[in-house]
């Protein structure tokens, strides 16, 4: 428990200076606590991953995700097609893997803890998304939750 608390504090202190929102930090903390509880090393926050996440969350919002989205999947874009393209675009050096989780939902509460828990729960309750949360290979990662007009668009980017 002490290790989880220390990792969460270090994550929060690192995130504060990089443009993340409170919701971003809360979700990242939940992910790292979850990874530790399941015997997986926590993700190291990466500001480049956050920039790629933030870009993609805004892109999803501006392009009609999920119902009128311009691409076949929420993991795609027209120009920066794949998660690895977005990470490279912001300057990340990928050695082995790059992946992402995305989701969108209507906001029914203005409590950041409630929203962060909902983002986390959506990923944990999905087999594919949960497998990424617990995958041991990614080392670096970040979360961006973009809110607008009563909706939230969230992206997790991880890479090694």
Coordinates of C-alpha atoms in Angstrom, one line a residue:
X1 CA 0.0 0.0 0.0
X2 CA 2.9 2.4 0.8
X3 CA 4.4 1.7 -2.6
X4 CA 1.1 2.5 -4.3
X5 CA 0.8 5.7 -2.4
X6 CA 4.3 6.8 -3.3
X7 CA 3.9 6.0 -7.0
X8 CA 0.6 7.9 -7.0
X9 CA 2.2 10.9 -5.4
X10 CA 5.2 10.9 -7.8
X11 CA 2.8 10.5 -10.7
X12 CA 0.7 13.5 -9.6
X13 CA 3.8 15.7 -9.0
X14 CA 5.1 14.8 -12.4
X15 CA 1.8 15.5 -14.2
X16 CA 1.1 18.9 -12.6
X17 CA 3.7 20.7 -14.7
X18 CA 2.8 19.2 -18.1
X19 CA -0.6 20.6 -18.9
X20 CA -2.7 17.7 -17.6
X21 CA -6.1 18.2 -16.1
X22 CA -7.1 17.0 -12.7
X23 CA -9.1 14.2 -14.4
X24 CA -6.1 13.1 -16.4
X25 CA -4.0 12.8 -13.2
X26 CA -6.8 10.9 -11.4
X27 CA -7.2 8.4 -14.2
X28 CA -3.4 7.9 -14.5
X29 CA -3.2 7.3 -10.8
X30 CA -6.0 4.7 -10.9
X31 CA -4.3 2.9 -13.8
X32 CA -0.9 2.8 -12.0
X33 CA -2.5 1.6 -8.8
X34 CA -4.4 -1.1 -10.8
X35 CA -1.2 -2.2 -12.5
X36 CA 0.7 -2.4 -9.2
X37 CA -2.2 -4.4 -7.5
X38 CA -1.9 -6.8 -10.4
X39 CA 1.9 -7.2 -10.3
X40 CA 2.6 -5.0 -13.3
X41 CA 5.1 -2.1 -13.1
X42 CA 3.4 1.3 -13.2
X43 CA 3.6 3.4 -16.3
X44 CA 6.1 6.3 -16.2
X45 CA 4.3 9.5 -17.2
X46 CA 5.5 10.8 -20.5
X47 CA 4.7 14.3 -21.6
X48 CA 5.0 13.3 -25.3
X49 CA 2.4 10.5 -24.8
X50 CA 0.2 13.1 -23.1
X51 CA 0.5 15.5 -26.1
X52 CA -0.5 12.6 -28.4
X53 CA -3.4 11.7 -26.2
X54 CA -4.6 15.2 -25.9
X55 CA -4.4 15.7 -29.6
X56 CA -6.4 12.5 -30.2
X57 CA -9.1 13.2 -27.6
X58 CA -9.7 16.6 -29.1
X59 CA -9.7 15.1 -32.6
X60 CA -12.4 12.6 -31.5
X61 CA -14.5 15.4 -30.2
X62 CA -14.1 17.6 -33.2
X63 CA -14.8 14.8 -35.7
X64 CA -18.1 13.3 -34.4
X65 CA -16.9 10.3 -32.4
X66 CA -18.5 7.9 -31.8
X67 CA -21.7 8.2 -33.8
X68 CA -20.7 10.3 -36.8
X69 CA -17.0 9.7 -36.7
X70 CA -15.1 10.3 -40.0
X71 CA -13.0 7.1 -39.6
X72 CA -13.8 3.4 -39.3
X73 CA -12.5 3.2 -35.7
X74 CA -11.8 5.6 -32.8
X75 CA -8.2 4.5 -33.0
X76 CA -7.8 6.0 -36.4
X77 CA -7.3 9.5 -37.8
X78 CA -7.2 10.7 -41.4
X79 CA -3.6 12.0 -41.3
X80 CA -2.0 10.7 -38.2
X81 CA -3.6 7.3 -38.8
X82 CA -2.4 5.1 -36.0
X83 CA -1.4 5.7 -32.3
X84 CA 2.2 5.1 -33.3
X85 CA 1.9 7.9 -35.9
X86 CA 0.6 10.3 -33.3
X87 CA 3.3 9.4 -30.8
X88 CA 6.1 9.8 -33.4
X89 CA 4.6 13.1 -34.6
X90 CA 5.1 14.6 -31.1
X91 CA 8.6 13.3 -30.9
X92 CA 8.3 10.0 -29.0
X93 CA 11.0 7.4 -29.9
X94 CA 9.2 4.0 -30.0
X95 CA 11.3 0.9 -29.6
X96 CA 8.8 -1.9 -29.5
X97 CA 5.1 -1.1 -29.0
X98 CA 2.6 1.6 -29.1
X99 CA -1.1 1.3 -28.2
X100 CA -4.1 3.2 -27.0
X101 CA -7.4 3.0 -25.3
X102 CA -10.2 5.5 -26.2
X103 CA -13.8 6.1 -25.1
X104 CA -16.5 8.7 -25.1
X105 CA -19.4 9.3 -22.9
X106 CA -22.0 11.9 -21.7
X107 CA -21.0 13.7 -18.5
X108 CA -23.7 13.4 -15.9
X109 CA -21.7 14.7 -12.9
X110 CA -19.2 17.5 -12.4
X111 CA -17.2 15.6 -9.7
X112 CA -13.8 14.9 -11.2
X113 CA -13.4 11.7 -9.1
X114 CA -16.7 10.4 -10.5
X115 CA -15.6 11.1 -14.1
X116 CA -12.2 9.6 -13.6
X117 CA -13.6 6.5 -12.0
X118 CA -16.0 6.1 -15.0
X119 CA -13.2 6.4 -17.5
X120 CA -11.2 3.9 -15.6
X121 CA -14.2 1.5 -15.2
X122 CA -15.0 1.6 -18.9
X123 CA -11.5 0.4 -19.7
X124 CA -11.3 -2.2 -17.0
X125 CA -14.7 -3.6 -18.0
X126 CA -13.7 -4.1 -21.6
X127 CA -11.5 -7.2 -22.2
X128 CA -9.4 -5.6 -24.9
X129 CA -8.9 -2.3 -23.0
X130 CA -8.2 -4.1 -19.8
X131 CA -5.5 -6.2 -21.4
X132 CA -3.7 -3.0 -22.4
X133 CA -4.0 -1.6 -18.9
X134 CA -2.3 -4.7 -17.5
X135 CA 0.2 -5.4 -20.4
X136 CA 3.7 -5.5 -19.0
X137 CA 5.5 -4.2 -22.1
X138 CA 4.6 -0.5 -22.2
X139 CA 6.9 1.6 -20.0
X140 CA 5.7 5.1 -20.8
X141 CA 2.1 6.5 -20.9
X142 CA -0.4 9.2 -20.3
X143 CA -4.1 9.9 -20.2
X144 CA -6.0 12.9 -21.7
X145 CA -9.7 13.4 -20.9
X146 CA -11.1 16.2 -23.0
X147 CA -14.5 17.5 -22.0
X148 CA -16.8 19.7 -24.1
X149 CA -20.6 20.4 -24.3
X150 CA -21.4 17.7 -21.7
X151 CA -19.3 15.0 -23.3
X152 CA -16.0 13.5 -22.5
X153 CA -13.4 12.0 -24.8
X154 CA -10.6 10.0 -23.3
X155 CA -7.4 8.5 -24.7
X156 CA -4.6 6.5 -23.0
X157 CA -1.4 6.2 -25.0
X158 CA 1.3 3.8 -24.0
X159 CA 4.6 2.8 -25.6
X160 CA 8.0 1.3 -25.0

